[in-house]
PDB file of C-alpha atoms and ligand atoms in Angstrom:
ATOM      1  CA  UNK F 440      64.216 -52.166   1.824  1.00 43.00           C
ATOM      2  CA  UNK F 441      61.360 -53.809  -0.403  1.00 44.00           C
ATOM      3  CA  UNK F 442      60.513 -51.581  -3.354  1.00 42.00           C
ATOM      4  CA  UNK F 443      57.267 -50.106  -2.513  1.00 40.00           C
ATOM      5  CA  UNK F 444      55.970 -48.645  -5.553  1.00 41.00           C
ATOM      6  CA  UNK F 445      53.046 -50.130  -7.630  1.00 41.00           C
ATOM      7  CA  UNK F 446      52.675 -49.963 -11.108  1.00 40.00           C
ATOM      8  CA  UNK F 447      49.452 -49.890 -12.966  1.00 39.00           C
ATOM      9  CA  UNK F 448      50.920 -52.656 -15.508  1.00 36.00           C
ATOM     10  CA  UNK F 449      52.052 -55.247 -13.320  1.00 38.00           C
ATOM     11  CA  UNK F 450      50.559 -57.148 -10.142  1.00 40.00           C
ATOM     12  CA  UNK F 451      50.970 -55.887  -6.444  1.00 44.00           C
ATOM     13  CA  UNK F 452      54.373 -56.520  -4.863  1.00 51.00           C
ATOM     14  CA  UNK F 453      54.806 -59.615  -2.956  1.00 68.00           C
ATOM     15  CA  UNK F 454      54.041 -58.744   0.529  1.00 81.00           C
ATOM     16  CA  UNK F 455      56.566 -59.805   2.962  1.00 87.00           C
ATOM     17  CA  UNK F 456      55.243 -60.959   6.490  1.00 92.00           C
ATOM     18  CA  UNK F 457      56.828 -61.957   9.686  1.00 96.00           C
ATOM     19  CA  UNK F 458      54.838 -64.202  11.887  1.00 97.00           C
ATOM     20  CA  UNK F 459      56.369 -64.879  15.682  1.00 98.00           C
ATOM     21  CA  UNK F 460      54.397 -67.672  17.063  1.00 97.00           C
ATOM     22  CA  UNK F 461      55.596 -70.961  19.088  1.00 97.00           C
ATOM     23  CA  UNK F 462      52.166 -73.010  18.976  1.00 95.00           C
ATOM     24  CA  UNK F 463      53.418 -75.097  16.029  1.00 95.00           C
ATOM     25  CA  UNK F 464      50.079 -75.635  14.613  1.00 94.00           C
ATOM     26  CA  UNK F 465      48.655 -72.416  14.311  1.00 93.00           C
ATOM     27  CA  UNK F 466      51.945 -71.163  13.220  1.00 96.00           C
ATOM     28  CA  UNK F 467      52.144 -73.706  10.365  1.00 95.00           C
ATOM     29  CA  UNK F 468      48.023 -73.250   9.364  1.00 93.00           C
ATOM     30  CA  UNK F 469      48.738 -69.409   9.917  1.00 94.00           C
ATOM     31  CA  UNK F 470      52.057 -69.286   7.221  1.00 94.00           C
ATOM     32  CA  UNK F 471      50.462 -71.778   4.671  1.00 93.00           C
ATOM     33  CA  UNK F 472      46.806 -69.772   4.437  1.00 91.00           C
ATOM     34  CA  UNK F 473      49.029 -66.348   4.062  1.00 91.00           C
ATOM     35  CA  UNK F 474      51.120 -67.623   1.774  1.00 88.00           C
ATOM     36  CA  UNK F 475      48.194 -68.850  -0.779  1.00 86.00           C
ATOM     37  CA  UNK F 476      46.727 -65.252  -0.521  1.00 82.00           C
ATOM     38  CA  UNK F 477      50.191 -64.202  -1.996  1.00 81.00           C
ATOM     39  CA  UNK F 478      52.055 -63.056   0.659  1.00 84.00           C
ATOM     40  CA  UNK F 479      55.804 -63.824   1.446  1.00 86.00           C
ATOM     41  CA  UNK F 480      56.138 -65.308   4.935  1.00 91.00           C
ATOM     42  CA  UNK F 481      58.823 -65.669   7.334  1.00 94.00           C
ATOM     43  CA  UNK F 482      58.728 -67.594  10.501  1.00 96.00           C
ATOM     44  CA  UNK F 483      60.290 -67.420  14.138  1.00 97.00           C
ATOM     45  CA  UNK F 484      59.109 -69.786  16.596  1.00 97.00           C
ATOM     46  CA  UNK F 485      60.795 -67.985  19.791  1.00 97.00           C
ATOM     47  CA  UNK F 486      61.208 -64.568  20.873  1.00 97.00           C
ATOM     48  CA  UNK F 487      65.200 -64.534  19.827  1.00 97.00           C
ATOM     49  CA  UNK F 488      64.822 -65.391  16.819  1.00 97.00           C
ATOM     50  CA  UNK F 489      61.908 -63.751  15.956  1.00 98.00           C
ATOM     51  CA  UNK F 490      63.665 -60.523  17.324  1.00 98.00           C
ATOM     52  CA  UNK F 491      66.432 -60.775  14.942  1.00 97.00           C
ATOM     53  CA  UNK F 492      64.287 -61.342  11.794  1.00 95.00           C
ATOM     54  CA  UNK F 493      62.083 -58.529  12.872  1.00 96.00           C
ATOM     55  CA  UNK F 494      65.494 -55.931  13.336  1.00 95.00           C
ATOM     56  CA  UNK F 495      67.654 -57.461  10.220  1.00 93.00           C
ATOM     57  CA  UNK F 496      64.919 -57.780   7.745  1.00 89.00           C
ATOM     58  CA  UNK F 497      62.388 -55.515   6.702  1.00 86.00           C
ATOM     59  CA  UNK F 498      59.047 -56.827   6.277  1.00 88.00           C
ATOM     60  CA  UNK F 499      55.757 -54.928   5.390  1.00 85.00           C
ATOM     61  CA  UNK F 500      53.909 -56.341   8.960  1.00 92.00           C
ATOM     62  CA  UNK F 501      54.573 -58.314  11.897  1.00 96.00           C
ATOM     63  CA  UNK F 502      52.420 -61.015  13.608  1.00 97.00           C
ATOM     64  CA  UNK F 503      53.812 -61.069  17.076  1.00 97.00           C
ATOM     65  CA  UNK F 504      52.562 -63.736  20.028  1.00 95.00           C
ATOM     66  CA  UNK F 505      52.713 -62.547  23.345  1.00 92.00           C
ATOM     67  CA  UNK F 506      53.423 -65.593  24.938  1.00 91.00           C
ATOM     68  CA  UNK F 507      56.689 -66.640  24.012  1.00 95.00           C
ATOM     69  CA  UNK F 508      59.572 -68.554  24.989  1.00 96.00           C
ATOM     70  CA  UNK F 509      62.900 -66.961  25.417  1.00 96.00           C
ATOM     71  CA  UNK F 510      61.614 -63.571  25.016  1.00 96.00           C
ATOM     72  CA  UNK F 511      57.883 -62.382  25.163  1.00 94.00           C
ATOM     73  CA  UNK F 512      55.809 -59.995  22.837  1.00 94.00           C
ATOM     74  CA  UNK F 513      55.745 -57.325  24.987  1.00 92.00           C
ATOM     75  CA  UNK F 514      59.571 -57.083  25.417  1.00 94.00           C
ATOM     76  CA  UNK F 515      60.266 -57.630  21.595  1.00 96.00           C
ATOM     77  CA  UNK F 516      57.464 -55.053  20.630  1.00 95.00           C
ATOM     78  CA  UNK F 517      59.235 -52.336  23.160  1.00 94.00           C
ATOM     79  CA  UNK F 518      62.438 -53.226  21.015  1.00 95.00           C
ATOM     80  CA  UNK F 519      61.387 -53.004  17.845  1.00 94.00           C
ATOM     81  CA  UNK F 520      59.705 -49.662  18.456  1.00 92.00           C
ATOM     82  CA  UNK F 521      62.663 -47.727  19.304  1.00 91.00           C
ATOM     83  CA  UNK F 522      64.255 -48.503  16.076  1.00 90.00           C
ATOM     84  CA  UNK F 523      61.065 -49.249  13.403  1.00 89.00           C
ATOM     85  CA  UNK F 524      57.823 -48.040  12.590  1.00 86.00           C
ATOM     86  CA  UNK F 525      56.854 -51.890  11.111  1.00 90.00           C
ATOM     87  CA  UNK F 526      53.186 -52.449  11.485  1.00 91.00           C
ATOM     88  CA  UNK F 527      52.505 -54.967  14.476  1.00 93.00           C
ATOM     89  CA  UNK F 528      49.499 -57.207  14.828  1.00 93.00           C
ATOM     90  CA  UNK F 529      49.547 -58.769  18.343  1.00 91.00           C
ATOM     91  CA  UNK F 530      47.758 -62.232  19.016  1.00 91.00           C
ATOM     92  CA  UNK F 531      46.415 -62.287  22.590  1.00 85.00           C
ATOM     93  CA  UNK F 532      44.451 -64.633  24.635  1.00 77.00           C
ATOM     94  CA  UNK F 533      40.780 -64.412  24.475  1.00 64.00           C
ATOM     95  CA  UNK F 534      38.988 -61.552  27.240  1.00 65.00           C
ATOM     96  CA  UNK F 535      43.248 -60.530  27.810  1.00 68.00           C
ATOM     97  CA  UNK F 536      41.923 -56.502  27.671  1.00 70.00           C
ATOM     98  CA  UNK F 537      44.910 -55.539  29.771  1.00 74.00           C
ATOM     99  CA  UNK F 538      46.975 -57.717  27.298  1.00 73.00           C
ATOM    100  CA  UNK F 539      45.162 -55.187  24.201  1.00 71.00           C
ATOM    101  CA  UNK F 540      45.969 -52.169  26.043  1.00 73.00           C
ATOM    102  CA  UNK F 541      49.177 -52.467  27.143  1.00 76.00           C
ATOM    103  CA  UNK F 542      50.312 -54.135  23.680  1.00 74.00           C
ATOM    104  CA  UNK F 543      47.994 -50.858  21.908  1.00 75.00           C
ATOM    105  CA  UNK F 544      50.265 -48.863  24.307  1.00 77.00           C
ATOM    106  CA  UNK F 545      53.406 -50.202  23.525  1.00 80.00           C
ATOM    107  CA  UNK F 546      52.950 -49.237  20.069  1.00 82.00           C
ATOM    108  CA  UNK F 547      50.973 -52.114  18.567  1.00 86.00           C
ATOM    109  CA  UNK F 548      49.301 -51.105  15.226  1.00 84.00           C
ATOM    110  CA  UNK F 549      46.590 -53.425  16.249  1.00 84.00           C
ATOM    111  CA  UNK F 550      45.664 -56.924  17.733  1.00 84.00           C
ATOM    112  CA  UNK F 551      43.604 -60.559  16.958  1.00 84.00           C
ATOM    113  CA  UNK F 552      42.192 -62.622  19.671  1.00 84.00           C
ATOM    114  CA  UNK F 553      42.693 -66.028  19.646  1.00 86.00           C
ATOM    115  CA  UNK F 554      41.154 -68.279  18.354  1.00 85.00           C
ATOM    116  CA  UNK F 555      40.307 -66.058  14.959  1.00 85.00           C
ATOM    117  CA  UNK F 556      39.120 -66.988  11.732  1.00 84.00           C
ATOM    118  CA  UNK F 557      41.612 -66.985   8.833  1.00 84.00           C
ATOM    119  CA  UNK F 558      39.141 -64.600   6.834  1.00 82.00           C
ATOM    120  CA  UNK F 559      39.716 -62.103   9.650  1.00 84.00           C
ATOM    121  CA  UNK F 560      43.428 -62.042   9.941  1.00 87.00           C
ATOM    122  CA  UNK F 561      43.144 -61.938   5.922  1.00 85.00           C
ATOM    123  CA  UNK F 562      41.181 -58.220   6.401  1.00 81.00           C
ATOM    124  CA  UNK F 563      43.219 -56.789   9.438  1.00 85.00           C
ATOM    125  CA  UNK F 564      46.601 -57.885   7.729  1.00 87.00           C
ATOM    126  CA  UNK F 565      45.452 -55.906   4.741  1.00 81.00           C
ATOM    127  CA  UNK F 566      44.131 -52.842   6.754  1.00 79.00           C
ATOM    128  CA  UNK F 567      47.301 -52.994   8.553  1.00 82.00           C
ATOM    129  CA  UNK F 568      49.565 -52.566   5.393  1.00 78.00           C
ATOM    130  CA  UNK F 569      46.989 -50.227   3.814  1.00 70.00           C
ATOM    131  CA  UNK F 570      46.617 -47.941   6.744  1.00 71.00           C
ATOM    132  CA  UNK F 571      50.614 -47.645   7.377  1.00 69.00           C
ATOM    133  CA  UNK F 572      51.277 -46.859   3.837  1.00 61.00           C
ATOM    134  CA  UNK F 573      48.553 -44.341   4.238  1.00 55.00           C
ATOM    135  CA  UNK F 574      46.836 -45.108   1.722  1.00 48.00           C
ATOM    136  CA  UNK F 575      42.850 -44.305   2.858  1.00 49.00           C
ATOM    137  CA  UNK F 576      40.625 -45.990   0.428  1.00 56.00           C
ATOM    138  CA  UNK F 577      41.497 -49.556  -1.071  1.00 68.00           C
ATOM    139  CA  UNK F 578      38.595 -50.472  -3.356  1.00 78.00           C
ATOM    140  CA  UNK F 579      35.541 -48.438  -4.992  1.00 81.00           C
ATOM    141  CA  UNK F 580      32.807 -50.648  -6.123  1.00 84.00           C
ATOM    142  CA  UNK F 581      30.385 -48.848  -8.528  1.00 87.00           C
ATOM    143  CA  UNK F 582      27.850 -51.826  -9.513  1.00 88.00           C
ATOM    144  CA  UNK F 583      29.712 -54.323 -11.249  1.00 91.00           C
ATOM    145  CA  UNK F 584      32.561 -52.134 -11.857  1.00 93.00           C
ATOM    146  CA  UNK F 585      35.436 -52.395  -9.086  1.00 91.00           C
ATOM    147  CA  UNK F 586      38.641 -50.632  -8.683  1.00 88.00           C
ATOM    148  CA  UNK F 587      41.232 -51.534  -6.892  1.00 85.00           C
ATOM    149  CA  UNK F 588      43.260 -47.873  -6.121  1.00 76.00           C
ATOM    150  CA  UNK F 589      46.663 -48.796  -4.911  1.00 70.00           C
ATOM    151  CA  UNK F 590      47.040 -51.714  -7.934  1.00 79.00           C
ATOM    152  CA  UNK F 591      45.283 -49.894  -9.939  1.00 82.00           C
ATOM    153  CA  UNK F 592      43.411 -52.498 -12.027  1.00 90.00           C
ATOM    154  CA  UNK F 593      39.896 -52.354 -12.846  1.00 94.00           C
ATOM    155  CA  UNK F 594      37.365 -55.106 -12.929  1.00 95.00           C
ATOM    156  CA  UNK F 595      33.438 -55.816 -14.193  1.00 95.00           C
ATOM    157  CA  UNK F 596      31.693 -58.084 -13.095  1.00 93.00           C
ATOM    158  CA  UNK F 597      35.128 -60.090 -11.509  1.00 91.00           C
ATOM    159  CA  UNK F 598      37.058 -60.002 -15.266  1.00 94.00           C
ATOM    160  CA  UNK F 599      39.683 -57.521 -15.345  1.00 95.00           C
ATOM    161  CA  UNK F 600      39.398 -54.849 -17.579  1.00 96.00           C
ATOM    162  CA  UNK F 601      42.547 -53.621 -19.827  1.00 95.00           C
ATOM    163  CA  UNK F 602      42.753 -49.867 -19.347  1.00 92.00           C
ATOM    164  CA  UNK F 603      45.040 -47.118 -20.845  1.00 87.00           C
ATOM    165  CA  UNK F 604      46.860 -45.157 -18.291  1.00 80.00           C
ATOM    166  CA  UNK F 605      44.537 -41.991 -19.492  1.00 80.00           C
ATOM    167  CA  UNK F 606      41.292 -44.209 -19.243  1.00 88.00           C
ATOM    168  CA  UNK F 607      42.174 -45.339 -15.856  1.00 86.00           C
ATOM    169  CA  UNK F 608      43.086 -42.135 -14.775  1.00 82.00           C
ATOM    170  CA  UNK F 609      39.618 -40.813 -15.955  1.00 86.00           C
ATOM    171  CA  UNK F 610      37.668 -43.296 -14.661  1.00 90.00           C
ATOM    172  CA  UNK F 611      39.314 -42.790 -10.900  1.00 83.00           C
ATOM    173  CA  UNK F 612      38.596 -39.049 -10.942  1.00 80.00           C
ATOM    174  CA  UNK F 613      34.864 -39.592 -11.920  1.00 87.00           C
ATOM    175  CA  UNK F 614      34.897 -42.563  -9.262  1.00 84.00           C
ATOM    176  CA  UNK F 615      36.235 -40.518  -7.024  1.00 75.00           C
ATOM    177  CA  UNK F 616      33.725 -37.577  -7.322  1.00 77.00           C
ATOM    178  CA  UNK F 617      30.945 -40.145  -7.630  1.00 80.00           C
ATOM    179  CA  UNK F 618      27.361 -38.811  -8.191  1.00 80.00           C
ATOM    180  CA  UNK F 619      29.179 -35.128  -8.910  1.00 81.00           C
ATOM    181  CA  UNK F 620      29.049 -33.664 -12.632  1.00 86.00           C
ATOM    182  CA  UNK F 621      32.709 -32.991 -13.278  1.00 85.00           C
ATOM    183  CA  UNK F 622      33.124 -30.523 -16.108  1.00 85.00           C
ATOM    184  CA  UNK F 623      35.403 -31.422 -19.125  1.00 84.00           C
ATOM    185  CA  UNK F 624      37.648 -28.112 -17.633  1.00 79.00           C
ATOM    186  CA  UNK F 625      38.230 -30.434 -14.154  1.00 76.00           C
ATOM    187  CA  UNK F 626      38.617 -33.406 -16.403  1.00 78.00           C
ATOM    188  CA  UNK F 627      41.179 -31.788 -18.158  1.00 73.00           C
ATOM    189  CA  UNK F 628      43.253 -30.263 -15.350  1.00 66.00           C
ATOM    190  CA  UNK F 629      43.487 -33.577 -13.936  1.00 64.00           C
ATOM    191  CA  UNK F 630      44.108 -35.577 -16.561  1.00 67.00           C
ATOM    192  CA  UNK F 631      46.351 -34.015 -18.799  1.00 62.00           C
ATOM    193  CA  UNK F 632      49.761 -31.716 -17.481  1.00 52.00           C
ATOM    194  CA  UNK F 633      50.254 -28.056 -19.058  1.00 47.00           C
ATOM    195  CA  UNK F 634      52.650 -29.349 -21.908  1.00 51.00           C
ATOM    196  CA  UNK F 635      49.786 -31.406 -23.403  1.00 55.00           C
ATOM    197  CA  UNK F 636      47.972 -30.239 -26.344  1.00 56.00           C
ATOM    198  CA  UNK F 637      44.472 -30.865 -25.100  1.00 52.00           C
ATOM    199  CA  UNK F 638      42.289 -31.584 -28.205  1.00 53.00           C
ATOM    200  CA  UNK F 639      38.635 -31.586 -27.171  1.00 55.00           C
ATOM    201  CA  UNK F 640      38.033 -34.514 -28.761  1.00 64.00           C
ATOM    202  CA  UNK F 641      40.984 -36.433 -27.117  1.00 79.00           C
ATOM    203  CA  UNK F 642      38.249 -36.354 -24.133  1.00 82.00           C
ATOM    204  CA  UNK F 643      35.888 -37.658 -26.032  1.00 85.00           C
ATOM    205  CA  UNK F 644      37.696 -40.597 -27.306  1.00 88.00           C
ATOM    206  CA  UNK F 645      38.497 -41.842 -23.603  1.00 89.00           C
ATOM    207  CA  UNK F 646      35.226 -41.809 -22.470  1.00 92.00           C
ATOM    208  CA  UNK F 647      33.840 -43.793 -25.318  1.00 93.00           C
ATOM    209  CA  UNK F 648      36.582 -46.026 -24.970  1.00 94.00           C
ATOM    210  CA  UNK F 649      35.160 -46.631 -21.430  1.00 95.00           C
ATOM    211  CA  UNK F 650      32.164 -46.726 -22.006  1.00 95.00           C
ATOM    212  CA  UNK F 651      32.750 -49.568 -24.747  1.00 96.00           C
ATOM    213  CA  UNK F 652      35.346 -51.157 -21.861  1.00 96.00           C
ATOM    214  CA  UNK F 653      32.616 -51.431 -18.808  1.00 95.00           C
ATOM    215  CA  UNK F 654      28.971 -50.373 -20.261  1.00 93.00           C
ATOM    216  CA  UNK F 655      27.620 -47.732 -22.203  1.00 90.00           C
ATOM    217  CA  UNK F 656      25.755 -46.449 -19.250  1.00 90.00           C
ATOM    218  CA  UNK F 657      28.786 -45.949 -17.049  1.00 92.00           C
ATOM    219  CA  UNK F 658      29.389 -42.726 -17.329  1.00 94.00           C
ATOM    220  CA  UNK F 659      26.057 -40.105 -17.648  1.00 92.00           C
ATOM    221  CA  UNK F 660      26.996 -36.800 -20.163  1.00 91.00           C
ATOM    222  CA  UNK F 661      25.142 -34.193 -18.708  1.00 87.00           C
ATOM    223  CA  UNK F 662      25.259 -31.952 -22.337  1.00 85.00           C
ATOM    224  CA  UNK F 663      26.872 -28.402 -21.511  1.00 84.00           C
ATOM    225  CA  UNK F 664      27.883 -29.567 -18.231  1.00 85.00           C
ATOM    226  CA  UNK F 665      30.040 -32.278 -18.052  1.00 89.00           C
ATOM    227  CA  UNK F 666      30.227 -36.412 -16.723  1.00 92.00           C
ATOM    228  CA  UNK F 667      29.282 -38.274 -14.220  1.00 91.00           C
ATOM    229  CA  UNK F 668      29.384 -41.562 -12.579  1.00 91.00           C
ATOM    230  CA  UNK F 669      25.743 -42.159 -11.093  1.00 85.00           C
TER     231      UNK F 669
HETATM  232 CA1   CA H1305      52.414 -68.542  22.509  1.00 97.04          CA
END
């Protein structure tokens, strides 16, 4: 089992793919695009095969042909099901709607028609990991300011930004209650656990360290109230 953890310091696990798919070309196009967006890709080029990857490996998502030789989509979908919740993209002919619901039915996490743009198999392979590690909300984008949730790294303007767990922490919880004053009580609840000796000026120190990280206007002080994120 892949470790599936993120940590704030380090980059987001290697992703590891399966991709069933006899039509040589696409398959080859399809595994060499993946692979430069940074994901680790396997390849089966017959239902068999591809079977046995897919139930002796574990992989983070599955793109699964219907039309296969040996074994067809539908038949190693049905099998994988009864043993593993692995999200499963189908590829299915163009106008095949019976194809989409009986492969939705089946237990398909979701499906491409063909032909599709690599840009769009890019999006629905990462909505397909996000969604089955339930993880709601990928990216907030607050003007320049972007922050990627499940890596947690921060970004302005496209150049990363360098935060302190605490600072990052503090800048989700604002990000997160967006165009909300959040008093320095919330702030503190959040931030820091019972054990912590919460110096009010600890507070005060991350925010101006954020402010000097991504813009002095960031984050508004309403005086007596609290902060907020505009
Ligand atoms: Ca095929």
């Amino acid at each position: 089992m892949p470790e599936k953890t993120l940590s704030g310091d380090t980059e987001q696990k290697t992703m590891r793919l399966l991709i069933i798919e006899d039509e040589a070309d696409l398959l080859s196009s399809l595994a060499k695009a993946l692979r430069e967006e940074g994901y680790a890709i396997d390849t089966a080029t017959d239902g068999e095969d591809g079977l046995f990857m897919a139930m002796n490996a574990e992989y983070d998502a599955i793109i699964l042909d219907v039309m296969l030789p040996l074994l067809d989509g539908w038949e190693i979908l049905k099998k994988i099901r009864k043993k593993k919740k692995t999200p499963v993209m189908m590829l299915t002919a163009r106008d095949a709607l019976q194809e989409r619901v009986r492969g939705l039915d089946l237990g398909a996490d979701d499906y491409l028609v063909k032909p599709f743009d690599l840009d769009e198999i890019f999006a629905r392979v990462r909505a397909l990991i996000r969604r089955s590690a339930g993880i709601a909300s990928n990216v907030i984008q607050i003007g320049q300011v972007r922050i990627n949730v499940p890596a947690r790294q921060v970004s302005l303007g496209g150049k990363p930004v360098s935060l302190t767990p605490r600072e990052y922490g503090l800048l989700e919880f604002l990000a997160m209650h967006r165009g909300q004053v959040v008093t320095r009580t919330n702030l503190y609840e959040h931030l820091f656990d019972e054990n912590d000796i919460t110096l009010s000026n600890l507070l005060d120190v991350h925010i101006s360290n954020l402010r000097g990280k991504l813009g002095s206007e960031f984050i508004v002080t309403r005086r007596g109230h609290g902060y907020c994120i505009e």
